[in-house]
CSV table of C-alpha atoms in Angstrom, one decimal:
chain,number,residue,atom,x,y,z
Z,326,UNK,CA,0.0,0.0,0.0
Z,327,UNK,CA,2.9,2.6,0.8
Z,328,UNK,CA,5.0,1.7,-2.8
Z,329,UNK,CA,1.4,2.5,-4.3
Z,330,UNK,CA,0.6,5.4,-2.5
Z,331,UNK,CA,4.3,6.7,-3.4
Z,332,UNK,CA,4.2,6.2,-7.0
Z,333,UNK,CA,0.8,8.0,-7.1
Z,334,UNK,CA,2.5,10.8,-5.4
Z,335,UNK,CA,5.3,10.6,-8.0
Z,336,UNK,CA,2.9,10.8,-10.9
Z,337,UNK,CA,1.1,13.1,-9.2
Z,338,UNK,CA,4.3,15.5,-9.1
Z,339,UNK,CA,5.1,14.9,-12.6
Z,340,UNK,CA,2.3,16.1,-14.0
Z,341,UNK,CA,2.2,19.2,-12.1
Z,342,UNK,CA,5.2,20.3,-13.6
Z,343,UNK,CA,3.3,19.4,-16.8
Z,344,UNK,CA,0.3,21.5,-16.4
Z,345,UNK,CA,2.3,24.1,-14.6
Z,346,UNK,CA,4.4,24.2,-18.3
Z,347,UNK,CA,1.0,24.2,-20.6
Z,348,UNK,CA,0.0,27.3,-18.6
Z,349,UNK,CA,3.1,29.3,-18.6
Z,350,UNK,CA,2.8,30.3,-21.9
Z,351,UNK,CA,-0.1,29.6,-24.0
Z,352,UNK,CA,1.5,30.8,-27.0
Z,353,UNK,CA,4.0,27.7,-27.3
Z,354,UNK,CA,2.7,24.4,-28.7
Z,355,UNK,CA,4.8,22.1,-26.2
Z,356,UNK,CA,4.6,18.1,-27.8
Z,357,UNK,CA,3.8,15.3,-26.1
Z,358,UNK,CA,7.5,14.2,-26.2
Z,359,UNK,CA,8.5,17.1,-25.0
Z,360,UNK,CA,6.6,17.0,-22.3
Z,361,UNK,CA,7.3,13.5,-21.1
Z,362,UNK,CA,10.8,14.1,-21.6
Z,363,UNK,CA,10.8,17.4,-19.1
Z,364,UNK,CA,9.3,14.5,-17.0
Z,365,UNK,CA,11.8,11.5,-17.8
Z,366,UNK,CA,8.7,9.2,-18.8
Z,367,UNK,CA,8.3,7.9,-22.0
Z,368,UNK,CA,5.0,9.0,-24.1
Z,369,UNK,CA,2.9,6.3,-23.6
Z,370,UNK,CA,3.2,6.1,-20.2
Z,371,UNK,CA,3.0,9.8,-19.9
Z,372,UNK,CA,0.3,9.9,-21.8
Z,373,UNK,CA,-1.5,6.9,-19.9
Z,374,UNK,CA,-0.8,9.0,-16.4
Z,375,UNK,CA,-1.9,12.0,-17.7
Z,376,UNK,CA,-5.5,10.9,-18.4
Z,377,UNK,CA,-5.2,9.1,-15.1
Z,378,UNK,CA,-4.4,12.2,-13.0
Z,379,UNK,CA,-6.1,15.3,-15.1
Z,380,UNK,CA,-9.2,13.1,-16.7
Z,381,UNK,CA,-8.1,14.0,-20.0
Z,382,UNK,CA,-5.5,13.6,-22.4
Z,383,UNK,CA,-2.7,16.0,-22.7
Z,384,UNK,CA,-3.6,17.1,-26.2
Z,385,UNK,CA,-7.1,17.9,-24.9
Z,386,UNK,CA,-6.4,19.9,-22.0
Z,387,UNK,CA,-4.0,21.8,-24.0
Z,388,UNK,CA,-6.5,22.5,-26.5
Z,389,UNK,CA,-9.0,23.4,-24.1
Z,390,UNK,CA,-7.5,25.8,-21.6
Z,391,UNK,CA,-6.1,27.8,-25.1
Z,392,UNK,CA,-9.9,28.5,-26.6
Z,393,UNK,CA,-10.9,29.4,-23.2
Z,394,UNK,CA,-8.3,32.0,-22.8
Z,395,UNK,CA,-9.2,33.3,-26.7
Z,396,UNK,CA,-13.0,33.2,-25.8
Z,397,UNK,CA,-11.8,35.3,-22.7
Z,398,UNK,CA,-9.9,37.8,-24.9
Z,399,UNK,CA,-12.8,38.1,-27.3
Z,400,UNK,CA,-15.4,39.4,-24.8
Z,401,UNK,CA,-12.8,41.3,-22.9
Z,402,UNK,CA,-11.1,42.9,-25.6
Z,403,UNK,CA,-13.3,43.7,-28.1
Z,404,UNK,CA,-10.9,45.6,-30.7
Z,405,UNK,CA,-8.2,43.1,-30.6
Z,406,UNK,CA,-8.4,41.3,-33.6
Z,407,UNK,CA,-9.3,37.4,-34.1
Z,408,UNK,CA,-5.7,37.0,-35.7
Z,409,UNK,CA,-4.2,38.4,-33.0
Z,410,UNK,CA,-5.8,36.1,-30.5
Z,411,UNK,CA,-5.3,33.1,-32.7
Z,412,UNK,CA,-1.4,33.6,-32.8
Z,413,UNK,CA,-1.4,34.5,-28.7
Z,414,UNK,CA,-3.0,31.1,-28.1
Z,415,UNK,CA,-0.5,29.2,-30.3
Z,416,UNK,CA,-2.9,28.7,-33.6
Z,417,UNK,CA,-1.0,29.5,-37.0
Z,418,UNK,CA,-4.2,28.4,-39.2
Z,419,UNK,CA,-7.2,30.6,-39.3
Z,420,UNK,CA,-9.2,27.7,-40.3
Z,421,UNK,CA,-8.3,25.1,-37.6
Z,422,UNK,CA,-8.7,27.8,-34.9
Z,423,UNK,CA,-12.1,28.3,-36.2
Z,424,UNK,CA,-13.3,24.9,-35.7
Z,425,UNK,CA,-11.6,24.1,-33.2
Z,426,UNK,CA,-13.3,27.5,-30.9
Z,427,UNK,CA,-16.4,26.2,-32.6
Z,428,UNK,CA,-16.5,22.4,-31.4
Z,429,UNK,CA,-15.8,23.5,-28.0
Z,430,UNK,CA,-18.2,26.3,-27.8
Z,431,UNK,CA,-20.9,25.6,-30.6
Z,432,UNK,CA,-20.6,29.1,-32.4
Z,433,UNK,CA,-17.6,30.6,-34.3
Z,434,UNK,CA,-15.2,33.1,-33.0
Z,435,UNK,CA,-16.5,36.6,-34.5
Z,436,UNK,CA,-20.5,34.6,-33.8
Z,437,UNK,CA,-19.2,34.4,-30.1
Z,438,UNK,CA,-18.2,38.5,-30.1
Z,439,UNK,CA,-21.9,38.8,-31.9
Z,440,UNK,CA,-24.0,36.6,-29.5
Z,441,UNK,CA,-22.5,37.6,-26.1
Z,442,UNK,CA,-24.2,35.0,-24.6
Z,443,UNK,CA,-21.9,35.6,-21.1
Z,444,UNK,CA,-23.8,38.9,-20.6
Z,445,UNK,CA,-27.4,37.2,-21.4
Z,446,UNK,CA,-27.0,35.7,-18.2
Z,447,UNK,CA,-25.2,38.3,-16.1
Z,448,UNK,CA,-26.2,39.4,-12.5
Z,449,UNK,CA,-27.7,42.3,-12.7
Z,450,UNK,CA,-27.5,43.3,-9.4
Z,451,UNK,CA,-23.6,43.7,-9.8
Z,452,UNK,CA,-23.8,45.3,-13.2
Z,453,UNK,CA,-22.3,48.4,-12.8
Z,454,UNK,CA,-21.0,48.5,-9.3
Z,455,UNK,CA,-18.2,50.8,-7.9
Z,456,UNK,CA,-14.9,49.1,-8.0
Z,457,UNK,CA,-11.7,50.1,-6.3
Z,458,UNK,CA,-9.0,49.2,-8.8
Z,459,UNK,CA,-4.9,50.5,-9.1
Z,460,UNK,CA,-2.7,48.9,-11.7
Z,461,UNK,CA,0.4,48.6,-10.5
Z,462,UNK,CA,3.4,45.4,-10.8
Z,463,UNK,CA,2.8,42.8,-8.4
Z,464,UNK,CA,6.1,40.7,-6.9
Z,465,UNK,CA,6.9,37.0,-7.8
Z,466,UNK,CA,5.7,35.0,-5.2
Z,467,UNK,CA,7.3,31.5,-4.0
Z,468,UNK,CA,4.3,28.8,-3.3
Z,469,UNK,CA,3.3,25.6,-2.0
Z,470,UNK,CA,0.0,24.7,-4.4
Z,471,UNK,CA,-2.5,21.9,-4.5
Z,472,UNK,CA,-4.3,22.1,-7.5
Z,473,UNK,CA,-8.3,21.7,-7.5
Z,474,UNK,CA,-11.0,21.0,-10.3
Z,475,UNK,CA,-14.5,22.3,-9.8
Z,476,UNK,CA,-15.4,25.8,-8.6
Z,477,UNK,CA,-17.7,25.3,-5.2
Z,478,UNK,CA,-17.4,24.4,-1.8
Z,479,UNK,CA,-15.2,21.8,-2.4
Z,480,UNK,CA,-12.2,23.9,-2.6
Z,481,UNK,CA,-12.1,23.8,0.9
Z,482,UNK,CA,-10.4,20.2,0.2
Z,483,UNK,CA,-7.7,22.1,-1.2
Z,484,UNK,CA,-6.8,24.3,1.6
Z,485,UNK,CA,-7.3,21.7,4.0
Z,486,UNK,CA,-4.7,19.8,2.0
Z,487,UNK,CA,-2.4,22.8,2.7
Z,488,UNK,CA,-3.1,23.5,6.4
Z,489,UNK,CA,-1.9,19.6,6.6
Z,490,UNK,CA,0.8,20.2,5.1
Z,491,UNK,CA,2.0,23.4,6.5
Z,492,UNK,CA,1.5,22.0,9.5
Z,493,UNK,CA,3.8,18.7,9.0
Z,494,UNK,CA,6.4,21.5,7.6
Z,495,UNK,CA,6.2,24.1,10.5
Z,496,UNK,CA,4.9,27.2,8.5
Z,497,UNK,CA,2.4,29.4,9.0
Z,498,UNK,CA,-1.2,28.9,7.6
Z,499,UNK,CA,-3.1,31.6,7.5
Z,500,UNK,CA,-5.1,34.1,5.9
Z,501,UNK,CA,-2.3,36.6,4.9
Z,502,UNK,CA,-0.3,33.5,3.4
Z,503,UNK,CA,-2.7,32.0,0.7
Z,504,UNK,CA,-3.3,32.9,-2.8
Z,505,UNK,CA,-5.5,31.4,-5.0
Z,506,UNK,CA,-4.8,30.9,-9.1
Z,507,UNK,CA,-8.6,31.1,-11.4
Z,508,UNK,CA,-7.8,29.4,-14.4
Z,509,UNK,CA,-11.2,29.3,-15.5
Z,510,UNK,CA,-14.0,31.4,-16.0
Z,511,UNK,CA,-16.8,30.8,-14.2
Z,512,UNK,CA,-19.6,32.3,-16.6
Z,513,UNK,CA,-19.1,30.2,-19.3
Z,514,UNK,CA,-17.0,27.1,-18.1
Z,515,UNK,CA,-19.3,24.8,-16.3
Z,516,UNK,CA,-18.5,25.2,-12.4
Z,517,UNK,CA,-17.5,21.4,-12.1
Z,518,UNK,CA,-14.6,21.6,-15.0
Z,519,UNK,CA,-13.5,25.0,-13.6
Z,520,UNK,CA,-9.5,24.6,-12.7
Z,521,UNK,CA,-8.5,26.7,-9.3
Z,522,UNK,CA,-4.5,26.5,-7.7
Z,523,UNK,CA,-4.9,26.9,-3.9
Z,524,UNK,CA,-1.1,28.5,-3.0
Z,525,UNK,CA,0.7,28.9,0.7
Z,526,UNK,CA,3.4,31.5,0.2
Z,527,UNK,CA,6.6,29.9,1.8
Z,528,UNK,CA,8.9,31.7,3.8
Z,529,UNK,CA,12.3,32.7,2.3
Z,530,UNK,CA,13.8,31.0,4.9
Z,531,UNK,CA,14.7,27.7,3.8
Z,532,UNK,CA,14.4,25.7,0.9
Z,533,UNK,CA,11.2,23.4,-0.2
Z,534,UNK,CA,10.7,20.5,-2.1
Z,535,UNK,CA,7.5,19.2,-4.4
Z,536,UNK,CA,5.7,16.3,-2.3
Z,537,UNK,CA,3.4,14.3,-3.7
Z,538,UNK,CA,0.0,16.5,-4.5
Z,539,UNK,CA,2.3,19.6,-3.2
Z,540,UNK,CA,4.1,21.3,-5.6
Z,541,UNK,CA,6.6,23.9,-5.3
Z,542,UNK,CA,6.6,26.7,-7.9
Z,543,UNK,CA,7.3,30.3,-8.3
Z,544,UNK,CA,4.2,32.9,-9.4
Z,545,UNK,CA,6.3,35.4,-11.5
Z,546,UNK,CA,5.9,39.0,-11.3
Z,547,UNK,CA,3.7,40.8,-13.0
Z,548,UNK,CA,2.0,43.9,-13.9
Z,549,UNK,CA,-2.2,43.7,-12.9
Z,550,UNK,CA,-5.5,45.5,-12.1
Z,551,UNK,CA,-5.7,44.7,-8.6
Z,552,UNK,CA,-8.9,45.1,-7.5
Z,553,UNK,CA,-10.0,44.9,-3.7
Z,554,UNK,CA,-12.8,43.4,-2.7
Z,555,UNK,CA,-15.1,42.6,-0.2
Z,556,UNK,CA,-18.2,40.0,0.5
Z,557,UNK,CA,-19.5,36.6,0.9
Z,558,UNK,CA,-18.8,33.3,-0.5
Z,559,UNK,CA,-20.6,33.4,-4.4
Z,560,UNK,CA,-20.4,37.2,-4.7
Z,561,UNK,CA,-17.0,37.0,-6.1
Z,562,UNK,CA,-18.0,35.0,-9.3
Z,563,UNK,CA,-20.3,38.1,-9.3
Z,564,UNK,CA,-17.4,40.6,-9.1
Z,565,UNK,CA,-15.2,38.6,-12.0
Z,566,UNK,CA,-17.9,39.0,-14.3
Z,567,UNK,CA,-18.2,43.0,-13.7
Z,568,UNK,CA,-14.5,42.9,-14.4
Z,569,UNK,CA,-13.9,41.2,-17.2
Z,570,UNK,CA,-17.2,41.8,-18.7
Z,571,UNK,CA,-17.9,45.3,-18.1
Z,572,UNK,CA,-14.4,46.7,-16.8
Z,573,UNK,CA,-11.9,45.5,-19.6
Z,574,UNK,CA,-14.2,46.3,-22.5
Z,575,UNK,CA,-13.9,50.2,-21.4
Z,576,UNK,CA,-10.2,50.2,-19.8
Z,577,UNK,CA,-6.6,50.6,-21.8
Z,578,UNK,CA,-5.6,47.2,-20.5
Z,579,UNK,CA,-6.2,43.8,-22.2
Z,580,UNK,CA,-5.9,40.8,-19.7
Z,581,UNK,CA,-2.5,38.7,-20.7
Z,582,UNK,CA,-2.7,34.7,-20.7
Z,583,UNK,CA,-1.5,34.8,-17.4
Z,584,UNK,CA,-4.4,33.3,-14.7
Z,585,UNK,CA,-5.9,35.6,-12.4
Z,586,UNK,CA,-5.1,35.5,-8.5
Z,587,UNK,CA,-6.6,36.7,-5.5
Z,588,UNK,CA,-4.7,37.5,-2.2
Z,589,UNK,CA,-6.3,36.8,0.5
Z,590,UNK,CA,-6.7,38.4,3.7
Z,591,UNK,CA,-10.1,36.9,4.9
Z,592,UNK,CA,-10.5,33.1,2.8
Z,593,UNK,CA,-14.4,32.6,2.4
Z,594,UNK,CA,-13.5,29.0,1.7
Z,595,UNK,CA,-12.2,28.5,5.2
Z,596,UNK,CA,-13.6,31.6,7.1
Z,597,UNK,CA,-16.7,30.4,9.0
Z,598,UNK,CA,-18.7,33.3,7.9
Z,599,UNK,CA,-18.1,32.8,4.6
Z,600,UNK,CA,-16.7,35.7,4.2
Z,601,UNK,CA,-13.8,37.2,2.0
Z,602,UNK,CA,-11.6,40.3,2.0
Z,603,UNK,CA,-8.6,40.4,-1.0
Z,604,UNK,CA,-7.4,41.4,-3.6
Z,605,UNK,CA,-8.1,39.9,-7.0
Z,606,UNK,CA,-5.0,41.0,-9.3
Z,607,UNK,CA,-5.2,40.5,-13.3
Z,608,UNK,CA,-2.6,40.3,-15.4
Z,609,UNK,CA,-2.8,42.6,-18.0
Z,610,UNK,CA,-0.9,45.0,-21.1
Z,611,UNK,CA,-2.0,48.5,-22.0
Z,612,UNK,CA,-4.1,47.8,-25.4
């Protein structure tokens, strides 16, 4: 049971270092073998874990969490042209970008820009509310992560996960320590396929090591919209559609394929009041 439970844990690290690869920069087209190889497995096996740990093959999720980011850009930016998008996604054929946006999201590219469909099911209530907003370069950040699929309640798995492990290491857990990655968007990818990184940032006191669902990166600096908010657990989706629908459309800035993050200083996945208080920083260009 242990030589099990430590190869899991070993396939489990390797493909963090995968996904944390297909996300640095959306632009590349990373292959399979290259991939395995950054892990020292060979391609079928990779591929055979990969499916067993993410629920997908590699080539899919790839796929996927590029035409989510273009069908991001496309609401939120609505000058930048389709080219543009295409080429920042890693797509060199106007044609296969086309159908592939369209098998994952039923319409075409410029039909998405034309039907809007995000907004057709906004929440009013939030549309148009006062937000306190700087842009301003945010440091690089060291992090323990644990890496979560589905946006809900559940996420509390993931920062339990943490607390045991911070706890086993003898580092502090708390509020003013956690940051969460959104991968996802919440308005138009179903809440149970939504991908979320809950981060511990580690003191620069001694050195740290990936173990098992704990990875180890670095979050690099960048330059964001940081936003601060306030509220209770479900009003944030709330907030992230005011910013990136409403916001971005009417600001300089264009959000860069870099996720989202919020620093917490109140967690309403942990906080029995639900509550949260952060800051929810964007990564973003002037236009």
């Amino acid at each position: 049971m242990k030589h099990k439970r430590t190869t899991q844990n070993d396939h489990i690290e390797r493909i963090n270092e995968t996904l944390y690869a297909i996300h640095a920069d959306l632009s590349q087209n990373l292959s399979v073998e290259t991939l395995a190889g950054n892990v020292a497995m060979s391609v079928f096996h990779f591929n055979r874990i990969f499916k067993e740990v993410v629920g997908e093959s590699v080539h899919a999720y790839a796929k996927r969490v590029k035409l989510e980011h273009a069908a991001n850009v496309l609401l939120f930016t609505p000058e930048a042209t389709i080219t543009h998008i295409m080429r920042e996604v890693g797509f060199h054929s106007n044609a296969s970008f086309t159908q592939a946006f369209k098998e994952n999201f039923g319409v075409t590219p410029s039909k998405w820009r034309e039907v809007d469909q995000i907004n057709a099911h906004r929440d009013l209530s939030f549309s148009g509310k006062s937000l306190h907003v700087k842009v301003a370069a945010m440091p690089s950040f060291e992090v323990a992560y644990v890496r979560h699929k589905g946006y809900d309640k559940s996420i509390q798995t993931a920062w339990l996960k943490l607390q045991a492990w911070a706890l086993q290491e003898g580092i502090a857990f708390n509020a003013q320590t956690m940051i969460a990655l959104h991968h996802s968007n919440p308005r138009f990818v179903e809440a149970s396929k939504c991908h979320y990184v809950a981060c511990l940032e580690l003191p620069k006191t001694r050195k740290f090591y990936r173990s098992g669902e704990i990875g180890v990166m670095k979050i690099p600096q960048t330059f964001c919209a940081i936003f601060s908010l306030q509220g209770v657990y479900g009003d944030l989706k709330k907030y992230m559609d005011v910013i990136y629908h409403e916001w971005f459309p009417k600001s300089d800035y264009e959000k860069v394929s870099l996720p989202s993050f919020a620093i917490y200083r109140q967690n309403h996945f942990i906080d029995p009041c639900e509550r949260f208080d952060l800051d929810f920083c964007v990564p973003v260009r002037f236009k």
